[in-house]
Short mmCIF file of C-alpha atoms and ligand atoms in Angstrom, two decimals:
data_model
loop_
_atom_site.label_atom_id
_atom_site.label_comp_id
_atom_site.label_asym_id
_atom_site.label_seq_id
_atom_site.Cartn_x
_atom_site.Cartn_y
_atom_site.Cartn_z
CA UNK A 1 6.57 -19.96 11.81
CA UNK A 2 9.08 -18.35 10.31
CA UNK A 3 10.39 -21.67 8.13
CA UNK A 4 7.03 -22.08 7.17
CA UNK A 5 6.93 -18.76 5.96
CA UNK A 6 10.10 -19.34 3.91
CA UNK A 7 8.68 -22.57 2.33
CA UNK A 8 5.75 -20.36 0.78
CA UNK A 9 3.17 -21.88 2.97
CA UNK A 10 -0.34 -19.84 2.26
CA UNK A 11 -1.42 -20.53 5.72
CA UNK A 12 1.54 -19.15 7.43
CA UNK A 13 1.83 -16.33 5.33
CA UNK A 14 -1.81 -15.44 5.85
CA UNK A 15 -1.31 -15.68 9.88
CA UNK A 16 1.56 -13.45 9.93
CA UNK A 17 -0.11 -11.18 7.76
CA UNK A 18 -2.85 -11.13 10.52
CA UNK A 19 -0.70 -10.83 13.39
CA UNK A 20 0.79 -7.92 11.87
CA UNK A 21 -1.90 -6.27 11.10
CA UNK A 22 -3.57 -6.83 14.47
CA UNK A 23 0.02 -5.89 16.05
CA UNK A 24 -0.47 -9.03 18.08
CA UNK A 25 1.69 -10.30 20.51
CA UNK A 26 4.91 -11.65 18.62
CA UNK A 27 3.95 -9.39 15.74
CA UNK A 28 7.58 -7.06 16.52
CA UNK A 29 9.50 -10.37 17.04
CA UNK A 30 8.14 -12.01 13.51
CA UNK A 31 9.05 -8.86 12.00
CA UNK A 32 12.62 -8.86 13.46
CA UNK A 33 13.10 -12.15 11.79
CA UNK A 34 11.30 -11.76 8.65
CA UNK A 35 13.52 -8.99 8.04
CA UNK A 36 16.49 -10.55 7.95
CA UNK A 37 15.48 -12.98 5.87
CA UNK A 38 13.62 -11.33 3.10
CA UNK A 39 14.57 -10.86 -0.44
CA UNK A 40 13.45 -8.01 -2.81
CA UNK A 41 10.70 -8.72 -5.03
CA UNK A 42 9.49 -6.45 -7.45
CA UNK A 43 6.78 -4.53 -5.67
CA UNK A 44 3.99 -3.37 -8.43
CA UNK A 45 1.44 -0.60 -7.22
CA UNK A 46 -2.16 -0.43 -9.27
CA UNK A 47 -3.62 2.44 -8.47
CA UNK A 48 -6.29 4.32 -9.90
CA UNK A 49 -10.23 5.56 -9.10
CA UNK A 50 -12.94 2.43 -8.45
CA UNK A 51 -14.13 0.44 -11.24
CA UNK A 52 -11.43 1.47 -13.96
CA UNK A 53 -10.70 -2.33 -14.17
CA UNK A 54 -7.42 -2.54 -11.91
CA UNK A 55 -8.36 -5.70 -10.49
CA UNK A 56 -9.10 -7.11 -14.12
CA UNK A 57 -6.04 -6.26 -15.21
CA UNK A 58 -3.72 -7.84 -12.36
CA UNK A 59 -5.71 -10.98 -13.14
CA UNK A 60 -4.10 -10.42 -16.41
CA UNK A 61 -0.80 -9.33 -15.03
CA UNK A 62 -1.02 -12.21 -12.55
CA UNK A 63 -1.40 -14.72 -15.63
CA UNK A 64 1.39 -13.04 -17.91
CA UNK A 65 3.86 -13.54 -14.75
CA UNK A 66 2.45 -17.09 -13.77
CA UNK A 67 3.31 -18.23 -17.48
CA UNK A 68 7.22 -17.00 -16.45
CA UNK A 69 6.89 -19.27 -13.47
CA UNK A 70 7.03 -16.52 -10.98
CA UNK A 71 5.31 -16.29 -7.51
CA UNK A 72 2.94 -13.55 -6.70
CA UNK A 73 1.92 -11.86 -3.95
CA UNK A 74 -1.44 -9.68 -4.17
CA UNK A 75 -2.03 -7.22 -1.57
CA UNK A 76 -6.06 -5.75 -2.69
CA UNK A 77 -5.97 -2.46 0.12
CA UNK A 78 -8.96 -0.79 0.75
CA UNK A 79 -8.49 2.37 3.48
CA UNK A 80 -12.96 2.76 3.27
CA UNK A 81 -13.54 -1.29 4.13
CA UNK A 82 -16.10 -0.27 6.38
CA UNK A 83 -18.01 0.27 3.41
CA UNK A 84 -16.79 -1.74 0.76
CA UNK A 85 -16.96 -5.34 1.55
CA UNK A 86 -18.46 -5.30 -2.25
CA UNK A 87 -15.49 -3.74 -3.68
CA UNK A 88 -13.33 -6.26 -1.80
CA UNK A 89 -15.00 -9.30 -2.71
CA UNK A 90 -15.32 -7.93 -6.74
CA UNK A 91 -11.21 -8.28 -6.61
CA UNK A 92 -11.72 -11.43 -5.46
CA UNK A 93 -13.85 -12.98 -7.67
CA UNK A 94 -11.58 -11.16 -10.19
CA UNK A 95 -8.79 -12.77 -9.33
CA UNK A 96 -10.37 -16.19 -8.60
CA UNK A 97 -9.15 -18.19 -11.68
CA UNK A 98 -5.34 -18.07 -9.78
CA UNK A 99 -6.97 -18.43 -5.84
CA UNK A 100 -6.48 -22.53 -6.69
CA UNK A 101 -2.90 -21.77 -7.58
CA UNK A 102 -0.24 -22.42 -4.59
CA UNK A 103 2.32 -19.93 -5.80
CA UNK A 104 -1.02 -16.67 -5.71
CA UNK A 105 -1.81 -15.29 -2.78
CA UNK A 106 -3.96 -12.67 -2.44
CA UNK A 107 -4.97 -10.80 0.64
CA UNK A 108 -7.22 -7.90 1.17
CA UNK A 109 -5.84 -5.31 3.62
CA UNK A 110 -8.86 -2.89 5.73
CA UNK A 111 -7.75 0.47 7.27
CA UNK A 112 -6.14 0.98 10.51
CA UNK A 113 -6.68 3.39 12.94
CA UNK A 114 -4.49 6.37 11.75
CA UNK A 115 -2.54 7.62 9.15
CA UNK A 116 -0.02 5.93 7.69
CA UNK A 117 -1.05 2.64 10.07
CA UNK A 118 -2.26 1.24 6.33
CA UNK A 119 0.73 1.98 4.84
CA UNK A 120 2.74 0.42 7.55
CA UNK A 121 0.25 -2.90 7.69
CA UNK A 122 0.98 -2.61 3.75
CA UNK A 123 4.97 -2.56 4.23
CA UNK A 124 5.02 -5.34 6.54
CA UNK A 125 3.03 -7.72 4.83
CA UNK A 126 5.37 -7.20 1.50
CA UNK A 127 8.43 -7.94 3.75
CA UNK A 128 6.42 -11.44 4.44
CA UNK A 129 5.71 -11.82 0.94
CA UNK A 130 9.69 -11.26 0.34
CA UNK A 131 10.42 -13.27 3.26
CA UNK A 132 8.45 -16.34 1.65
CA UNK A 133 10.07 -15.83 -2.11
CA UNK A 134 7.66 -13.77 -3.75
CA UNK A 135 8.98 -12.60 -6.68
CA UNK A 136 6.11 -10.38 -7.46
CA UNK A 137 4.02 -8.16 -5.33
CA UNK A 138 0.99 -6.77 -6.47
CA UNK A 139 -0.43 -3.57 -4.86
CA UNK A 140 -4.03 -2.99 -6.06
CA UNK A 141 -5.39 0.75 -4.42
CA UNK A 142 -8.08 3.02 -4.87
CA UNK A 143 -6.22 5.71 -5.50
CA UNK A 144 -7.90 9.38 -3.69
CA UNK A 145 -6.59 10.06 0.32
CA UNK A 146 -3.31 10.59 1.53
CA UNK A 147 -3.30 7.11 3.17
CA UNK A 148 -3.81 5.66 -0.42
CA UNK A 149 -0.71 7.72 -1.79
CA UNK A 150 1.79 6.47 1.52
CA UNK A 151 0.43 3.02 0.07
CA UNK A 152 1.27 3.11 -3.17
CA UNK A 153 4.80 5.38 -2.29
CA UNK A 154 5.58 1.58 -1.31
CA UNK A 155 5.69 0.48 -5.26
CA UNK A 156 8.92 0.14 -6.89
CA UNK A 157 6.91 0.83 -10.01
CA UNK A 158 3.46 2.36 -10.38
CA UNK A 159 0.95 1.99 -12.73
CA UNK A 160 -1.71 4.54 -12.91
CA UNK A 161 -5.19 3.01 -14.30
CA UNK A 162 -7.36 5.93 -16.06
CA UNK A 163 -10.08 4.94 -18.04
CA UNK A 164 -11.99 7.42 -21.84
CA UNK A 165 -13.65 9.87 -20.28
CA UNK A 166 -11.24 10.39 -17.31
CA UNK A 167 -10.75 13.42 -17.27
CA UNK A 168 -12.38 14.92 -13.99
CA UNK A 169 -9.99 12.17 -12.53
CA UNK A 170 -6.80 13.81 -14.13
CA UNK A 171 -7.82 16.87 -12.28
CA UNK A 172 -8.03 15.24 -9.45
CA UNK A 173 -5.35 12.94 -9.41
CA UNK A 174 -2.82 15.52 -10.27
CA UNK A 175 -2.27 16.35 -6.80
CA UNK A 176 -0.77 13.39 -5.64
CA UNK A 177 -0.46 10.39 -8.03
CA UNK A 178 -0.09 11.76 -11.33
CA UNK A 179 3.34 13.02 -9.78
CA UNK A 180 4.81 9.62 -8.48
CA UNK A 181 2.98 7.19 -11.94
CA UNK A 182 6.17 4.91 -13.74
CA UNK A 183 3.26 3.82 -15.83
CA UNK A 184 -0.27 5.00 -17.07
CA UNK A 185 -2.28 2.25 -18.15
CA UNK A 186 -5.42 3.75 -20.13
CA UNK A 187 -7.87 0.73 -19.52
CA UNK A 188 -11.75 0.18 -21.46
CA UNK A 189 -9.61 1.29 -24.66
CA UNK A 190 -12.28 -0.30 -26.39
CA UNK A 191 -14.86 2.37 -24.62
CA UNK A 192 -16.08 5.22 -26.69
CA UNK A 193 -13.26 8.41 -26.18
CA UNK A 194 -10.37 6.71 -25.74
CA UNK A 195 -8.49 8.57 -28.20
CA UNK A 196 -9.60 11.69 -26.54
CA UNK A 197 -8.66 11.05 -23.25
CA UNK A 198 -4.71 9.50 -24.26
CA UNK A 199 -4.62 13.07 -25.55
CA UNK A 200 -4.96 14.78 -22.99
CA UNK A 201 -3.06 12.52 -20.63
CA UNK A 202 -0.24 13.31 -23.07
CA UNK A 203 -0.89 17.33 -22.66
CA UNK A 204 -0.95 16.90 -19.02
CA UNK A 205 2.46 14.55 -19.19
CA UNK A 206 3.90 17.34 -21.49
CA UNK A 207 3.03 19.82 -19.25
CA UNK A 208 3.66 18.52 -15.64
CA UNK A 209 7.30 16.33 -16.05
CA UNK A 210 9.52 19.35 -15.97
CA UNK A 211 13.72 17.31 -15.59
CA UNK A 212 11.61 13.80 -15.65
CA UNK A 213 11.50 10.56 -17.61
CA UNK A 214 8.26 10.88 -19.38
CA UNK A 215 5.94 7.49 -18.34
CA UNK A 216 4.82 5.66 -20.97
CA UNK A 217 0.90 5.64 -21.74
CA UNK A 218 -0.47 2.56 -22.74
CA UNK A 219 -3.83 1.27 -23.68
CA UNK A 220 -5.24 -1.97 -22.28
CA UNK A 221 -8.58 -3.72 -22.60
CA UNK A 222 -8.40 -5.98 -19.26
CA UNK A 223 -11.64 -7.74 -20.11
CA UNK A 224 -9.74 -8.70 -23.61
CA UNK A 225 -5.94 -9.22 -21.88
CA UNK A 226 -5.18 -6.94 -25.52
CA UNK A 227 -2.40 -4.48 -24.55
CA UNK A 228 -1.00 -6.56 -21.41
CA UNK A 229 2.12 -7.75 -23.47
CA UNK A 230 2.94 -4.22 -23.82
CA UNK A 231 2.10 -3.26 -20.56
CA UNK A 232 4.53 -6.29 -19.02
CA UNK A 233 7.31 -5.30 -21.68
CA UNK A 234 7.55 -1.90 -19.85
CA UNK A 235 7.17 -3.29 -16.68
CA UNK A 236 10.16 -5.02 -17.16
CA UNK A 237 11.98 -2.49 -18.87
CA UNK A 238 11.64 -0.28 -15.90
CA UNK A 239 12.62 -2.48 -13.24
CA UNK A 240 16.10 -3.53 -15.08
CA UNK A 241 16.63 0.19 -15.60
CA UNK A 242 15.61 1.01 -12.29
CA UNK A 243 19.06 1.64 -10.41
CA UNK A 244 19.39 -0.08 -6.36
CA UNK A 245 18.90 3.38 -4.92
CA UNK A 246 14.88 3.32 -5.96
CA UNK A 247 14.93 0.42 -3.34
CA UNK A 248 16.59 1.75 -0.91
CA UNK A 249 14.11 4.47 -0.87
CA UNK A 250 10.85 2.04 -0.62
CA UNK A 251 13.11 0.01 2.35
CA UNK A 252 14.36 3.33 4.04
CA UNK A 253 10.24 4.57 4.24
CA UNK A 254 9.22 1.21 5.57
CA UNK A 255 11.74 1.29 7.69
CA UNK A 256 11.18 4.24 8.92
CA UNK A 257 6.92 3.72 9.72
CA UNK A 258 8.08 1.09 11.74
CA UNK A 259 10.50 2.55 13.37
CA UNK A 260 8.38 5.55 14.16
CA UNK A 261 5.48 3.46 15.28
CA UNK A 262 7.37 1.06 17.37
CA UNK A 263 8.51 3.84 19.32
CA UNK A 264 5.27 5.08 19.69
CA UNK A 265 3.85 2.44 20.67
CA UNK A 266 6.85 1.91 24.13
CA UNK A 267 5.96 5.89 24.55
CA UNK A 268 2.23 5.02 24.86
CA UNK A 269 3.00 2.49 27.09
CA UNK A 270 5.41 4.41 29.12
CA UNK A 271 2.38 6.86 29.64
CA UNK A 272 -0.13 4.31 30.28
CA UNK A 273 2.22 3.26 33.16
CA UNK A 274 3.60 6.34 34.04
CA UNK A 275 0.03 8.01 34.73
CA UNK A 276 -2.55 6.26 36.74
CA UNK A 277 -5.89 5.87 36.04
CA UNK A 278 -7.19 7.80 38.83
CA UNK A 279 -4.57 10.70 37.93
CA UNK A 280 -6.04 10.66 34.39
CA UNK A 281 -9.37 10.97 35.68
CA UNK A 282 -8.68 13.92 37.79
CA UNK A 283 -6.54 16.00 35.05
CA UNK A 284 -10.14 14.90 33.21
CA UNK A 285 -11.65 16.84 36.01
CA UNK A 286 -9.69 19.91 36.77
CA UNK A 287 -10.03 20.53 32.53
CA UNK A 288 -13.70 20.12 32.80
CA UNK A 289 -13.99 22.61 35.16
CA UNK A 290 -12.19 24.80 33.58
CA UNK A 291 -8.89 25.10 35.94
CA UNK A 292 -6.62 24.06 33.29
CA UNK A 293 -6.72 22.69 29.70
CA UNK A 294 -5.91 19.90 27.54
CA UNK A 295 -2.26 21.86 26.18
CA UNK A 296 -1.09 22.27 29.98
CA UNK A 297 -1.80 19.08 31.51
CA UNK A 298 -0.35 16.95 28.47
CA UNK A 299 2.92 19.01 29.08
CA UNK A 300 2.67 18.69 32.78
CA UNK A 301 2.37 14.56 31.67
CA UNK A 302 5.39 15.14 29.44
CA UNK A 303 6.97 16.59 32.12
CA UNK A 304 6.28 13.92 34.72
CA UNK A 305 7.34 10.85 32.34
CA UNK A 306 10.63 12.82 31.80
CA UNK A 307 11.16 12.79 35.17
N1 GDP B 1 -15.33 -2.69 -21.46
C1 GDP B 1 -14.38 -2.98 -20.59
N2 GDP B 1 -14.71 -3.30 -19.33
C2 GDP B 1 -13.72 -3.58 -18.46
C3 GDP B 1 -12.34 -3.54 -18.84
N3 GDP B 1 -11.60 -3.85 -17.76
C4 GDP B 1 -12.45 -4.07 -16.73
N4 GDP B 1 -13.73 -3.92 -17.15
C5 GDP B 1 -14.94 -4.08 -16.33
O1 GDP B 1 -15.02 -3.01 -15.41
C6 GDP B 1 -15.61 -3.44 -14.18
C7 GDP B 1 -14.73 -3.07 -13.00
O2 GDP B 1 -13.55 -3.81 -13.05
P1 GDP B 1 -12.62 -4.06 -11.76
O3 GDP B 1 -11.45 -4.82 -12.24
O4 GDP B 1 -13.40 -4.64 -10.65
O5 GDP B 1 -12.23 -2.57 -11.40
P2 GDP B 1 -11.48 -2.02 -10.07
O6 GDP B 1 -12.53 -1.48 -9.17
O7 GDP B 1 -10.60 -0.92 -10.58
O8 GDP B 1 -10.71 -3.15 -9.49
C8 GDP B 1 -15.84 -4.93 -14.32
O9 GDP B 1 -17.18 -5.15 -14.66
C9 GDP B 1 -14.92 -5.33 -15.46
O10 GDP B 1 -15.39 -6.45 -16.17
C10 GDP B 1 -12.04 -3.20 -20.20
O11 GDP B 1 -10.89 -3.13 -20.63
N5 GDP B 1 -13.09 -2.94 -21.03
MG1 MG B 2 -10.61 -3.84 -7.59
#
C-alpha cells in the first residue's frame, strides 16, 4: 500500500486517508511507514467564516499551482459535518474543474469524537499527502471553534479569508485566528465596502502585531481569479523566507497528537482489560447508590491498573 501511495495513486491515498481516520486496524503501522517516507510539502491553511469564497479561491490557487506543474493535495475539513453535507459538497463542485486531474486530490475530512481528534485525522492525512509527493497541501476550514484553530495551527502559512462588511467577524476572529494569519486575503473586493473594511483590518493589524511581521492584506475577487497573482507572489515569498524551524514546529505538534493519542489509546485498552465488565457494572452500582462517587472509584481504577 505503501508503494502505491508513493506512486501518487488517488485510490490508495484515499484508503489510507480512511483507515486513518477510522483508526482501523493497520492505521498505526501505515503511519509508521508513511512517516519515514514523507517529504515536506508546503502545507497552505484557508481559513475564514462560511461563504467568504475560500473554496473559490483554492480553485484559483489550485489552477495558479497546476500551471507550475505542481501536485496538490486538498484537505476541505468540516468539524459540524453532521450538518453540512451542503457546505461539503459546495467545495466540491467548486473545485470540480481539477477532480478529472490525476495530480488533485481533494478529500473532505468530518469531525471526530473529541478535541483535537480532527486535528490529528488532519495531520495524518498531510503526512500521506507528503508521503505520495504532494507538493502542495491545501487546508480549506471554517474558521470559529478551537478544533478549527488546532486545524489550521497545522499550516505552514495561513491565509485568513474576510470578506466588505466583515467586521463583526474581526471581532470575533481576534481571539484565535487573527493572531496566527501569514496572510489576509480580503475576498468579494468587488462587493460594495471593500475599501472600508481593508481599513479597518489595517487598524486592527496596526494595533494587535506588537514585535511581529505585519501580514500582508490583499484583495481578491475569486469568482474573477483578479488578485490571485498577488496572492501566490506572497505565498511564495513567505515560504522561501520562512526559516526550517516553522516546520519543525507544525512536525513537532503532529507529532505530538499522535503521540499523545496513541498512548491513550494502549491506556484505554489497558483499562478495558484491566477492569471487567462485571466490576464496571458494580462500581456503576455502589455510585448509584450513593456509597461512593465517580472521583473515588476512577482513582481506586487508577490504582488497580498500577498495580
Ligand atoms: N461577488 C463575489 N462572489 C464570490 C467571490 N468569491 C466567491 N464568491 C461566491 O460566494 C459564494 C460562496 O463561495 P465558496 O467558495 O463556496 O465559499 P466558502 O464557504 O468560504 O468555501 C459562491 O456563490 C461564490 O460564487 C468574489 O470574489 N466575489
Ligand atoms: Mg467551502
Amino acid at each position: 500500500m505503501l508503494k502505491r501511495i508513493q506512486s501518487g495513486d488517488p485510490r490508495s491515498i484515499a484508503k489510507a486517508i480512511s483507515l486513518v481516520e477510522n483508526n482501523g486496524a493497520g492505521a498505526q503501522r501505515l503511519m509508521k511507514a508513511v512517516f519515514s517516507c514523507r517529504k515536506d510539502a508546503v502545507v497552505l491553511g484557508i481559513t475564514g467564516a462560511p461563504g467568504t469564497g475560500k473554496s473559490t479561491l483554492a480553485d484559483q490557487v489550485i489552477g495558479c499551482l497546476r500551471a507550475e506543474g505542481k501536485k496538490i493535495g486538498i484537505l476541505a475539513v468540516d468539524p459540524s459535518s453532521p450538518f453540512s453535507g451542503g457546505a461539503i459538497l459546495g467545495d466540491r463542485i467548486r473545485m470540480m474543474r481539477h477532480s478529472v486531474d490525476a495530480d488533485v486530490f481533494i478529500r473532505s475530512m468530518a469531525t471526530r469524537g473529541h478535541l483535537g481528534g480532527l486535528a490529528k485525522a488532519t495531520g495524518e492525512a498531510i503526512a500521506i499527502f507528503e508521503a505520495a509527493g504532494k507538493d502542495y497541501v491545501l487546508v480549506e476550514t471554517v474558521g470559529v471553534g478551537q478544533d478549527e484553530v488546532e486545524v489550521v495551527k497545522l499550516a505552514d502559512l495561513i491565509l485568513v479569508v474576510l470578506t466588505p462588511g466583515a467586521g463583526d467577524d474581526i471581532q470575533a476572529f481576534k481571539a484565535g485566528i487573527m493572531e496566527i494569519a501569514d496572510i489576509f486575503v480580503l475576498n468579494k473586493a468587488d462587493s460594495p465596502g471593500a475599501e472600508e473594511t481593508e481599513r479597518q483590518i489595517q487598524a486592527m493589524l496596526e494595533l494587535g502585531f506588537p514585535g511581529r511581521v505585519r501580514p500582508a492584506v490583499i484583495k481578491t475577487v475569486a469568482t474573477k481569479g483578479s488578485g490571485v497573482e498577488a496572492l501566490m507572489a506572497e505565498v511564495g515569498r513567505l515560504s522561501v523566507s520562512r526559516d526550517q524551524s516553522y516546520l519543525e514546529k507544525r512536525l513537532k505538534r503532529l507529532i505530538g497528537w499522535m503521540l499523545r493519542d496513541v498512548t491513550r489509546e494502549k491506556i484505554f485498552r489497558l483499562i478495558t482489560q484491566g477492569v471487567p465488565d462485571s466490576a464496571f457494572e458494580a462500581y456503576v452500582d455502589d455510585i448509584f447508590h450513593r456509597r461512593t462517587d465517580p472521583y473515588t472509584v476512577a482513582d481506586q481504577i487508577v490504582a488497580r491498573l498500577k498495580k
